[in-house]
Amino acid sequence: MRQPTEPTNAAFSKFIKSSLPSSRGPVVAPASPEAWNARLSRVKEGLSRSLGHMPKEACDLAPEILGVINRDGYAIERLTFQSRPGVRVTANLYRPEPKLAGSCPAVLSVHGHWAWARMDVHVQPRCIALARLGYVVLCVDAFGAGERAIEPASGTYHGALTGGSLWPAGVPLIGLQVYDNRRAIDYLISRPEVDATKLAITGASGGGNQSLYAGALDERITAVVPVCGVGTYEAYTETACCVCEVLPGGLAYATTGDLLAMVAPRPLLVINASKDAIQFSPGEAKKSLDYARERFTQLGVPEKVAHVVVDSGHDYNQAMREAMYGWLERWLHGKGDGSPVPEPAIVLEEVETLRCYPEGTPRPDSVATIPVFALAEGRARLAALPPAPDHAPRWEAESDQLKASLAEILDGHGRPALKAGPVRVIKDAGGERLEIEPERGITLTGRLIRAAGANPAGTTLLLRPDGMAAADDPAIRALLNSGQDVLTVDLRAIGLGKPPTSAVRGVVDHNETEWSLWVDKPLLGLWIRDAIAWLDALDQIAGLRRPYTIIGMGGAALMALGAAALDDRPASVRLEGVLASYVAEGPGEWSGVPMGLLVPRILDVADVGRIAALVAPRPLRIVGAVEPTGRPASAGRLSEVFAYTRDIYGLYEAAGKLEITTS
């Protein structure tokens, strides 16, 4: 019998590390141009999936110049343009004066996580200096930031549950940024003063990350300068990062080095700070650059890749900017050898001067916020799902396909099913402590509490968002009094298995969710896998009786539902406080929902009501379902979101086995 490892809050982190490419051996650069082409072709296919749904055709940019600020030697425009139908990007364009048709190289400047986004004092200096050096500079607000925030103000944040709410509809923030920046390049080359053969992109922090992706995927960009935004993908699994930097499934097919290699043979300058976080550290960046440099060398342009480390913290300071000016002067203006160029004198603007919509001026609806956009995209995914079948045999066939598709989305695109190993039973003063190992290195702990009497009525598996319940918990007492044996358990990253990570914006499973997505193992899928492993354990324990009931409470209710949908051993299911739908009733921020429930592209397959239909015709009771905003769902709303569930129960003439109540 294999011996489970001792439960530890480090186990989940170790599990993630065991899923990284480096755990399988060194990642070696391809040995030939042909091998590079084959590898990068696979990377592009993976990126197409990870970046999510994008418009098939580009819409009219429909630019609007809202005002011009004239300064000595340059001008600043306040403008917007349309990136998607009905979605406008707020921006500033800095241009040299006088304007000379077709004569200016252009730079797309993308901000990072600075308090005022594109208008911040960390972003303005490079835009002004570049304009004074003869460049046209377009600086755009990222989706959900700056004037595209829910409420424009200093320090707004588009990450955590707000940004994560886009995942279910298959439109992650990172994909929205990639597409917006592609349209920003479209706008730049439409300007008469821009030389479309001389384009660059630069940004720091999250803007450095955006520069990396835009530079890799848009070959119109001539030179790429990411600042404090390049390290390794693997380093992201050691820390917290913004949702906008998470590439779902990225570590299943790519490294940061692959993205850098995609820039070749175009010029690439990576700038790092000596005192930065690990995911942007010089050491991690060097690993990626050493890998990518092989492709630059094979293509005969080793001089077109360089690495500069500035002795500072996370920033885009003057030394970094001057290194960038020199690089662009060499490769866009054809001047110098790439050495730093002194920064011209700059005078910063007040934020109110740069705003497209000054404080007190209403924004048009087309400046869509994340909740508004997530709602529209979620509804579009729901509208594309097929209607309920009209007879049971057809549903049986469709349900098999639905289960397969759901398992693929939840379980990392088709990982093989695992059978949990033997359960270990440890007698102690509290009864029976159980340990199982659903996957190597992951040990889960549960407690079996038996009802009084020789003939229990059955066995209940109880799932809670905070792990095992105490023996005197009211829910357990009620179950014991009804004659049920009760197994209360931890799942991975919950209870004893919760890593020692801090909450981010109040989200306690923020880091664990992001790490799981990086390795293409969504946390909800892992939780469902663990719940099914506990059902395996129940089958092994002497004296337990069927039928099995599975109860999920709060954030764990969707875990219980997923387990019952994919495994028919639970004879009845009770969900208390389950998420009613991945699509909110109206625009609003997500709140109080475990981040791990947010699975990329799940709405391509099913919403909660469709998943619940897979339980039919077994008894299913849904009590007090909640909206994504954390508010209780109304009776009318429950009727709407679970209409598909009722239709399927109706096919089995089992409507009486489905109970949905608000309390």
XYZ file of C-alpha atoms in Angstrom:
663
model
C 0.000 0.000 0.000
C 1.428 3.374 -0.914
C 1.861 5.707 2.024
C 0.350 9.173 1.587
C 2.611 12.078 2.392
C 1.813 14.071 5.522
C -0.771 16.806 4.858
C 0.991 20.142 4.416
C 0.115 23.569 3.190
C 3.103 23.331 0.845
C 1.716 20.340 -1.052
C -0.347 22.309 -3.533
C 2.586 24.515 -4.486
C 4.703 21.401 -4.973
C 1.963 19.913 -7.140
C 1.989 23.011 -9.346
C 5.794 22.846 -9.591
C 5.559 19.210 -10.664
C 3.366 20.338 -13.574
C 5.922 22.818 -14.947
C 7.943 22.100 -18.108
C 11.214 22.324 -16.144
C 10.063 19.450 -13.917
C 10.347 17.203 -16.954
C 13.873 18.318 -17.806
C 15.677 21.329 -19.288
C 13.781 23.302 -21.921
C 16.247 23.371 -24.821
C 16.051 25.786 -27.747
C 15.321 24.167 -31.134
C 18.470 23.322 -33.070
C 17.485 24.631 -36.516
C 15.290 27.273 -38.160
C 12.941 24.497 -39.288
C 12.634 23.161 -35.744
C 12.001 26.690 -34.494
C 9.257 27.195 -37.071
C 7.565 23.959 -36.048
C 7.711 24.800 -32.359
C 6.521 28.378 -32.757
C 3.678 27.218 -34.972
C 2.464 25.057 -32.077
C 2.899 27.979 -29.706
C 0.737 30.177 -31.949
C -1.973 27.514 -31.953
C -1.885 27.444 -28.166
C -2.009 31.219 -27.978
C -5.057 31.259 -30.224
C -6.881 29.125 -27.663
C -5.550 30.867 -24.569
C -6.207 34.420 -25.754
C -9.858 33.587 -26.270
C -12.572 34.737 -28.620
C -11.699 37.623 -30.929
C -13.700 39.278 -33.694
C -13.333 37.502 -37.023
C -13.297 40.823 -38.872
C -11.981 44.202 -37.788
C -14.631 46.865 -37.394
C -14.369 50.501 -38.470
C -12.017 52.376 -36.125
C -14.348 55.401 -36.207
C -11.803 57.661 -34.464
C -12.955 60.758 -32.614
C -10.525 63.552 -31.734
C -11.969 65.248 -28.675
C -9.415 68.006 -28.298
C -5.825 69.098 -28.990
C -3.286 70.416 -26.475
C -0.539 72.468 -28.133
C 2.884 72.512 -26.520
C 6.357 73.728 -27.555
C 7.451 71.393 -30.369
C 4.654 68.834 -29.991
C 0.929 68.440 -29.553
C -1.245 66.037 -27.571
C -4.598 64.820 -28.851
C -7.396 63.492 -26.674
C -9.079 60.787 -28.733
C -10.985 57.534 -28.809
C -11.273 54.810 -31.418
C -13.404 51.704 -31.753
C -11.610 48.394 -31.234
C -14.701 46.171 -31.395
C -18.255 46.996 -32.408
C -19.580 49.227 -29.651
C -16.322 49.222 -27.649
C -14.165 52.364 -27.642
C -10.582 52.803 -26.434
C -9.601 56.008 -24.636
C -6.198 57.350 -25.682
C -3.787 60.239 -26.116
C -1.698 60.794 -29.212
C 1.547 62.764 -28.895
C 2.913 64.103 -32.196
C 5.778 66.359 -33.251
C 4.941 69.814 -34.572
C 4.820 70.727 -37.367
C 3.259 67.585 -38.847
C 5.131 66.132 -41.813
C 3.239 63.592 -43.923
C 4.658 60.075 -43.786
C 7.864 61.107 -42.062
C 7.523 59.979 -38.453
C 8.279 56.625 -36.867
C 5.565 55.687 -34.387
C 5.479 54.084 -30.955
C 2.587 52.384 -29.177
C 3.047 53.146 -25.473
C 1.174 50.782 -23.154
C 0.886 51.476 -19.438
C 1.281 49.077 -16.568
C -0.326 49.065 -13.154
C 0.150 52.738 -12.482
C -2.475 54.699 -10.575
C -3.742 56.778 -13.520
C -3.093 54.291 -16.346
C -2.122 56.044 -19.603
C -2.156 59.488 -17.913
C 0.089 58.555 -14.997
C 3.332 60.355 -14.160
C 5.192 57.071 -14.777
C 3.827 56.930 -18.339
C 3.774 60.522 -19.561
C 7.567 61.152 -19.624
C 8.389 58.658 -22.374
C 5.458 59.828 -24.482
C 6.479 63.488 -24.306
C 10.186 62.771 -24.816
C 9.549 60.515 -27.808
C 7.379 63.189 -29.426
C 10.186 65.702 -28.912
C 12.583 63.187 -30.517
C 10.415 62.994 -33.650
C 8.076 60.055 -32.965
C 4.291 59.860 -33.062
C 3.225 58.157 -29.825
C -0.149 56.573 -29.136
C -0.856 55.835 -25.471
C -3.991 53.806 -24.769
C -5.907 52.767 -21.660
C -5.986 49.010 -21.162
C -9.401 47.363 -20.881
C -10.763 48.125 -17.423
C -8.119 50.723 -16.524
C -7.891 54.509 -16.583
C -10.951 56.014 -18.204
C -12.152 52.502 -19.016
C -12.390 51.585 -15.331
C -15.740 51.018 -13.655
C -15.351 54.404 -11.969
C -12.332 56.360 -13.283
C -10.158 57.362 -10.349
C -6.610 57.033 -9.105
C -5.682 53.471 -8.231
C -8.566 51.588 -9.870
C -7.858 47.885 -10.431
C -9.032 45.594 -13.184
C -7.777 42.332 -11.691
C -8.982 39.804 -9.092
C -12.650 38.822 -9.467
C -13.366 41.773 -11.749
C -10.934 40.653 -14.425
C -11.477 36.962 -13.668
C -15.184 37.351 -14.462
C -14.190 37.481 -18.145
C -12.714 33.971 -18.134
C -15.971 31.955 -18.323
C -17.001 33.744 -21.536
C -13.590 33.041 -23.071
C -12.436 36.668 -23.278
C -9.533 36.927 -20.790
C -8.027 40.324 -20.114
C -4.769 39.314 -21.740
C -6.631 38.524 -24.979
C -8.547 41.795 -24.835
C -5.262 43.654 -24.460
C -3.704 41.824 -27.400
C -6.651 42.699 -29.610
C -6.887 46.328 -28.452
C -3.179 46.812 -29.145
C -3.579 45.304 -32.602
C -6.306 47.853 -33.307
C -4.109 50.603 -31.837
C -1.481 49.722 -34.454
C -4.254 49.880 -37.069
C -5.005 53.393 -35.889
C -1.355 54.479 -35.859
C -0.752 53.414 -39.444
C -3.929 55.243 -40.505
C -2.384 58.544 -39.436
C -0.954 60.499 -42.386
C 2.152 61.622 -40.488
C 3.207 58.056 -39.593
C 5.761 55.967 -41.503
C 4.032 52.580 -41.276
C 7.314 50.724 -41.842
C 8.784 52.078 -38.600
C 6.666 51.052 -35.628
C 7.641 50.170 -32.069
C 5.944 49.185 -28.827
C 7.074 49.735 -25.263
C 5.629 49.631 -21.780
C 6.538 48.705 -18.216
C 5.120 46.228 -15.708
C 1.819 45.006 -17.157
C 2.672 47.251 -20.109
C 5.906 45.308 -20.534
C 3.839 42.141 -20.598
C 1.566 43.676 -23.245
C 4.630 44.729 -25.257
C 5.856 41.137 -25.199
C 2.628 39.718 -26.650
C 2.018 42.484 -29.175
C 5.601 42.287 -30.370
C 5.419 38.522 -30.749
C 2.082 38.409 -32.560
C 1.977 41.577 -34.697
C 4.748 41.537 -37.286
C 3.957 45.115 -38.318
C 5.768 46.181 -35.148
C 9.379 46.864 -36.125
C 11.006 47.107 -32.675
C 9.942 45.765 -29.285
C 11.034 47.140 -25.889
C 9.351 45.481 -22.873
C 10.396 47.041 -19.549
C 10.070 45.345 -16.144
C 7.680 42.881 -17.750
C 9.819 39.927 -18.849
C 10.983 36.995 -16.740
C 9.709 33.448 -17.085
C 6.219 32.001 -17.133
C 7.270 29.559 -14.423
C 8.102 32.380 -12.013
C 4.446 33.444 -12.085
C 3.641 30.245 -10.156
C 5.696 31.479 -7.194
C 3.909 34.747 -6.542
C 0.813 36.850 -7.138
C 0.227 38.705 -10.366
C -2.602 40.608 -11.954
C -5.269 38.648 -13.800
C -4.299 40.558 -16.955
C -0.934 38.770 -16.954
C -2.361 35.244 -16.701
C -2.206 33.296 -19.960
C -4.639 30.402 -19.356
C -2.883 27.136 -20.130
C 0.271 28.948 -21.234
C 2.700 26.634 -19.467
C 1.209 23.641 -21.249
C 2.742 24.687 -24.561
C 5.030 27.710 -24.282
C 7.728 29.558 -22.380
C 8.407 33.281 -22.183
C 11.438 32.540 -24.335
C 9.162 31.359 -27.142
C 7.383 34.733 -27.177
C 10.720 36.547 -27.292
C 11.919 34.268 -30.075
C 8.820 35.123 -32.110
C 10.059 38.714 -32.302
C 13.147 37.645 -34.303
C 14.522 38.907 -36.643
C 13.034 42.250 -35.541
C 14.959 44.244 -32.906
C 14.234 43.353 -29.267
C 15.501 45.180 -26.188
C 14.518 43.767 -22.784
C 14.989 46.098 -19.812
C 14.853 44.845 -16.221
C 15.255 46.392 -12.793
C 17.810 44.842 -10.456
C 15.419 44.958 -7.483
C 12.224 43.682 -9.074
C 9.836 40.862 -8.150
C 10.845 37.359 -9.182
C 8.534 37.168 -12.204
C 10.269 40.247 -13.677
C 13.740 39.658 -12.238
C 16.928 39.932 -14.334
C 17.825 36.314 -13.593
C 14.520 34.976 -14.876
C 14.645 37.310 -17.886
C 18.147 36.047 -18.720
C 16.854 32.461 -18.857
C 14.233 33.468 -21.415
C 16.636 35.626 -23.406
C 19.334 32.935 -23.530
C 16.733 30.603 -25.021
C 15.407 33.155 -27.541
C 18.862 34.430 -28.485
C 19.475 31.120 -30.250
C 16.864 32.012 -32.837
C 18.280 35.503 -33.378
C 21.692 33.906 -33.916
C 20.387 31.248 -36.297
C 18.684 33.981 -38.330
C 21.955 35.895 -38.529
C 20.900 38.917 -36.443
C 22.474 38.474 -32.983
C 22.909 42.249 -32.756
C 19.122 42.722 -32.759
C 18.588 41.367 -29.252
C 19.908 43.069 -26.137
C 19.370 43.052 -22.375
C 19.762 46.058 -20.092
C 19.559 45.832 -16.293
C 19.109 49.099 -14.388
C 19.929 49.329 -10.690
C 16.497 50.257 -9.384
C 13.167 48.910 -8.308
C 10.112 48.255 -10.490
C 9.800 51.343 -12.680
C 10.215 52.960 -16.084
C 12.734 55.530 -14.884
C 14.926 57.911 -16.828
C 17.811 55.465 -17.243
C 15.395 52.894 -18.681
C 13.808 55.462 -20.951
C 17.165 56.664 -22.262
C 18.152 53.061 -23.061
C 14.872 52.727 -24.994
C 15.460 56.022 -26.884
C 18.872 54.837 -28.022
C 17.543 51.478 -29.199
C 14.750 53.069 -31.221
C 17.088 55.701 -32.647
C 19.261 52.915 -34.010
C 16.553 50.704 -35.429
C 13.815 53.188 -36.401
C 15.748 56.369 -37.145
C 18.927 54.644 -38.309
C 21.086 56.731 -35.963
C 23.771 55.685 -33.491
C 24.749 52.286 -32.172
C 21.883 51.775 -29.732
C 23.602 53.438 -26.765
C 21.402 55.505 -24.422
C 20.211 58.866 -25.709
C 19.790 61.745 -23.226
C 16.185 62.593 -22.452
C 15.008 66.003 -23.673
C 13.354 68.362 -21.215
C 9.791 67.390 -20.373
C 6.908 69.068 -18.571
C 4.192 66.727 -17.285
C 0.487 67.400 -17.741
C -2.253 67.326 -15.129
C -4.436 64.248 -15.423
C -7.528 66.372 -16.040
C -5.806 67.918 -19.062
C -5.313 64.511 -20.693
C -8.689 62.956 -19.920
C -10.995 62.287 -22.818
C -13.928 62.777 -20.468
C -12.974 65.223 -17.687
C -14.470 64.682 -14.275
C -18.164 65.481 -14.394
C -18.417 64.683 -18.118
C -20.407 61.487 -18.728
C -18.735 58.737 -20.718
C -20.663 57.233 -23.607
C -21.855 53.654 -23.153
C -19.359 52.580 -25.802
C -16.537 53.094 -23.280
C -17.522 49.676 -21.940
C -16.434 48.586 -18.471
C -15.444 45.015 -17.654
C -18.797 44.070 -16.012
C -20.740 45.449 -18.986
C -18.522 43.663 -21.505
C -18.481 40.399 -19.513
C -22.282 40.463 -19.383
C -22.600 40.991 -23.142
C -20.067 38.283 -23.983
C -21.599 35.857 -21.499
C -25.044 36.339 -23.000
C -23.577 35.784 -26.463
C -22.092 32.456 -25.336
C -25.405 31.385 -23.802
C -27.299 32.294 -26.972
C -24.991 30.039 -28.970
C -25.714 26.944 -26.845
C -28.259 24.471 -28.282
C -31.789 24.343 -26.860
C -32.944 21.505 -24.643
C -33.800 18.321 -26.585
C -37.432 17.312 -26.857
C -37.160 13.629 -25.890
C -35.146 11.542 -23.444
C -33.172 9.350 -25.906
C -31.825 12.436 -27.627
C -30.853 13.889 -24.259
C -29.024 10.688 -23.340
C -26.835 11.065 -26.410
C -26.341 14.788 -25.930
C -25.577 14.400 -22.230
C -22.711 12.011 -22.979
C -21.162 14.591 -25.279
C -21.830 17.352 -22.752
C -20.067 15.367 -20.025
C -17.077 14.794 -22.281
C -16.864 18.475 -23.245
C -17.323 19.590 -19.652
C -14.623 17.210 -18.421
C -12.250 18.547 -21.074
C -12.843 22.170 -20.063
C -12.614 21.406 -16.347
C -9.729 19.005 -16.459
C -7.092 20.675 -18.593
C -8.154 19.694 -22.098
C -8.477 15.992 -21.600
C -6.123 14.821 -18.861
C -6.554 11.083 -18.264
C -8.971 10.093 -15.531
C -7.285 9.063 -12.287
C -8.435 6.520 -9.741
C -7.654 7.479 -6.168
C -5.408 5.071 -4.287
C -6.372 3.171 -1.151
C -7.921 5.151 1.658
C -6.020 5.267 4.943
C -8.205 5.108 8.060
C -6.749 6.414 11.317
C -8.743 5.898 14.527
C -8.517 8.753 16.999
C -10.492 10.384 19.781
C -12.650 12.214 17.265
C -13.682 9.076 15.400
C -12.130 8.130 12.062
C -9.666 10.366 10.244
C -9.253 9.494 6.569
C -6.434 10.248 4.180
C -6.447 9.766 0.414
C -4.022 10.649 -2.351
C -5.984 11.579 -5.494
C -2.752 12.434 -7.292
C 0.864 11.863 -6.422
C 1.998 14.399 -3.858
C -1.502 15.549 -2.907
C -2.871 14.207 0.363
C -6.404 15.079 1.413
C -7.824 14.670 4.886
C -11.382 13.917 5.911
C -13.296 12.910 8.998
C -15.943 10.200 9.033
C -18.617 10.665 11.677
C -20.998 7.754 12.042
C -24.626 8.064 13.070
C -25.832 6.335 16.190
C -27.510 3.008 15.623
C -26.685 -0.104 13.683
C -28.539 0.689 10.458
C -27.601 4.076 9.036
C -29.872 5.448 6.310
C -26.983 6.234 4.005
C -23.807 8.285 3.723
C -23.407 11.982 3.008
C -20.306 13.610 1.537
C -20.274 17.206 2.807
C -18.272 19.845 0.929
C -17.624 23.303 2.385
C -15.543 26.154 0.957
C -13.346 26.265 4.073
C -12.726 22.539 4.284
C -13.693 20.099 7.015
C -16.505 21.015 9.363
C -16.307 20.427 13.105
C -18.211 17.458 14.503
C -20.597 19.774 16.345
C -21.405 21.821 13.228
C -25.220 22.244 12.961
C -25.271 20.785 9.456
C -23.473 17.651 10.624
C -25.670 17.272 13.704
C -28.776 17.480 11.542
C -27.466 14.821 9.174
C -26.486 12.498 12.030
C -29.919 12.927 13.591
C -31.487 11.880 10.289
C -29.494 8.657 10.367
C -26.787 9.643 7.897
C -23.112 8.826 8.295
C -21.188 11.968 7.338
C -17.835 12.424 5.655
C -16.589 16.007 5.918
C -13.442 16.672 3.925
C -10.706 18.964 2.719
C -10.074 19.449 -0.984
C -6.743 20.600 -2.345
C -5.888 24.240 -1.604
C -8.728 24.238 0.960
C -8.537 23.664 4.708
C -5.299 21.941 5.731
C -4.125 22.062 2.132
C -4.445 25.852 1.783
C -1.027 27.286 0.850
C 0.266 30.147 3.009
C -0.780 32.793 0.501
C -2.375 36.120 1.284
C -5.708 37.244 -0.085
C -5.632 39.652 -3.027
C -8.448 42.213 -3.004
C -10.248 39.967 -0.531
C -9.954 36.856 -2.735
C -8.412 34.092 -0.622
C -7.786 31.623 -3.474
C -6.418 34.259 -5.893
C -2.900 32.840 -6.270
C -3.958 29.196 -6.286
C -6.453 29.924 -9.060
C -3.880 31.693 -11.208
C -1.237 29.010 -10.728
C -3.735 26.309 -11.705
C -4.718 28.157 -14.862
C -1.083 28.651 -15.881
C -0.574 24.863 -15.927
C -3.944 24.225 -17.621
C -5.520 22.572 -14.584
C -8.440 24.817 -13.565
C -8.990 24.785 -9.831
C -12.681 23.903 -10.115
C -11.690 20.856 -12.145
C -9.170 19.829 -9.476
C -11.785 20.277 -6.758
C -14.287 18.131 -8.672
C -11.589 15.522 -9.222
C -10.960 15.504 -5.463
C -14.662 15.175 -4.658
C -14.883 12.157 -6.952
C -11.798 10.713 -5.247
C -13.677 10.972 -1.945
C -16.527 8.987 -3.497
C -13.928 6.353 -4.371
C -12.885 6.379 -0.713
C -16.463 5.833 0.458
C -16.618 2.696 -1.678
C -13.597 1.312 0.200
C -14.719 1.831 3.798
C -16.363 -1.090 5.529
C -19.750 -0.558 7.072
C -20.831 2.457 5.033
C -24.142 2.246 3.309
C -25.535 3.642 0.148
C -27.295 5.651 -1.066
C -24.679 8.372 -1.152
C -25.788 11.973 -0.877
C -23.513 14.869 -1.794
C -24.065 18.265 -0.216
C -22.216 21.397 -1.291
C -22.399 24.595 0.702
C -21.558 28.126 -0.483
C -18.522 28.231 -2.739
C -18.257 24.438 -2.563
C -21.760 23.888 -3.960
C -20.568 24.118 -7.553
C -17.847 21.583 -6.741
C -20.504 19.178 -5.478
C -22.647 19.787 -8.533
C -19.741 19.114 -10.882
C -18.927 15.852 -9.115
C -22.545 14.678 -9.277
C -22.838 15.717 -12.922
C -19.801 13.638 -13.940
C -20.264 10.708 -11.524
C -23.564 8.931 -10.972
C -22.771 7.499 -7.517
C -24.420 10.373 -5.602
C -28.055 9.259 -5.474
C -29.188 12.705 -4.398
C -27.679 16.178 -4.420
C -28.258 19.236 -2.240
C -26.730 22.620 -3.096
C -26.882 25.519 -0.655
C -25.803 28.928 -1.948
C -24.638 27.643 -5.308
C -23.638 30.116 -8.008
C -26.808 30.522 -10.051
C -25.081 31.368 -13.327
C -21.758 32.431 -14.780
C -23.656 35.301 -16.388
C -24.858 38.021 -14.037
C -28.419 39.285 -14.148
C -27.101 42.777 -14.913
C -23.740 44.522 -14.959
C -22.037 44.436 -11.591
C -18.781 43.362 -9.980
C -18.342 39.767 -8.864
C -18.127 39.420 -5.093
C -17.892 36.698 -2.469
C -17.385 33.880 -4.987
C -14.262 31.674 -4.899
C -12.046 32.695 -7.783
C -11.347 29.024 -8.490
C -14.916 28.600 -9.792
C -14.053 30.814 -12.784
C -13.059 28.459 -15.588
C -11.907 29.801 -18.971
C -14.380 29.117 -21.793
C -16.804 27.110 -19.647
C -19.702 29.005 -21.245
C -18.662 27.549 -24.595
C -19.988 24.286 -23.128
C -22.510 24.949 -20.373
C -23.821 27.300 -17.723
C -24.741 26.129 -14.226
C -28.302 25.150 -15.169
C -27.087 22.920 -17.999
C -24.559 21.256 -15.671
C -27.351 20.680 -13.151
C -29.376 18.903 -15.833
C -26.749 16.143 -15.856
C -27.949 15.131 -12.387
C -31.411 14.174 -13.743
C -33.421 12.189 -12.853
C -31.782 11.904 -9.415
C -33.203 14.134 -6.649
C -31.661 17.617 -6.752
C -32.406 20.361 -4.257
C -31.078 23.879 -4.849
C -31.444 26.258 -1.914
C -30.607 29.955 -1.918
C -28.573 30.221 -5.121
C -26.570 33.444 -5.490
C -25.760 35.866 -8.254
C -22.122 36.457 -9.288
C -22.400 39.736 -7.388
C -22.968 37.744 -4.192
C -26.618 38.797 -3.866
C -29.322 36.121 -3.461
C -30.994 35.217 -6.728
C -34.696 36.033 -6.913
C -37.355 33.424 -7.594
C -37.843 34.790 -11.087
C -34.136 34.655 -11.761
C -33.934 31.056 -10.530
C -36.779 30.134 -12.862
C -34.808 31.643 -15.731
C -31.366 30.163 -15.097
C -32.638 26.685 -14.237
C -35.250 26.473 -17.010
C -33.016 24.043 -18.939
C -32.696 21.886 -15.805
C -36.487 21.747 -15.442
C -36.882 20.816 -19.112
C -34.572 17.811 -18.714
C -36.258 16.649 -15.509
C -39.524 16.937 -17.423
C -38.213 14.529 -20.080
C -37.850 11.913 -17.331
C -41.253 12.787 -15.819
C -39.269 13.560 -12.674
C -40.238 17.172 -12.047
C -41.000 16.285 -8.429
C -37.368 15.351 -7.865
C -36.151 18.874 -8.624
C -36.666 21.460 -5.904
C -35.419 25.036 -6.272
C -36.075 27.497 -3.469
C -34.802 30.934 -2.529
C -34.229 30.035 1.140
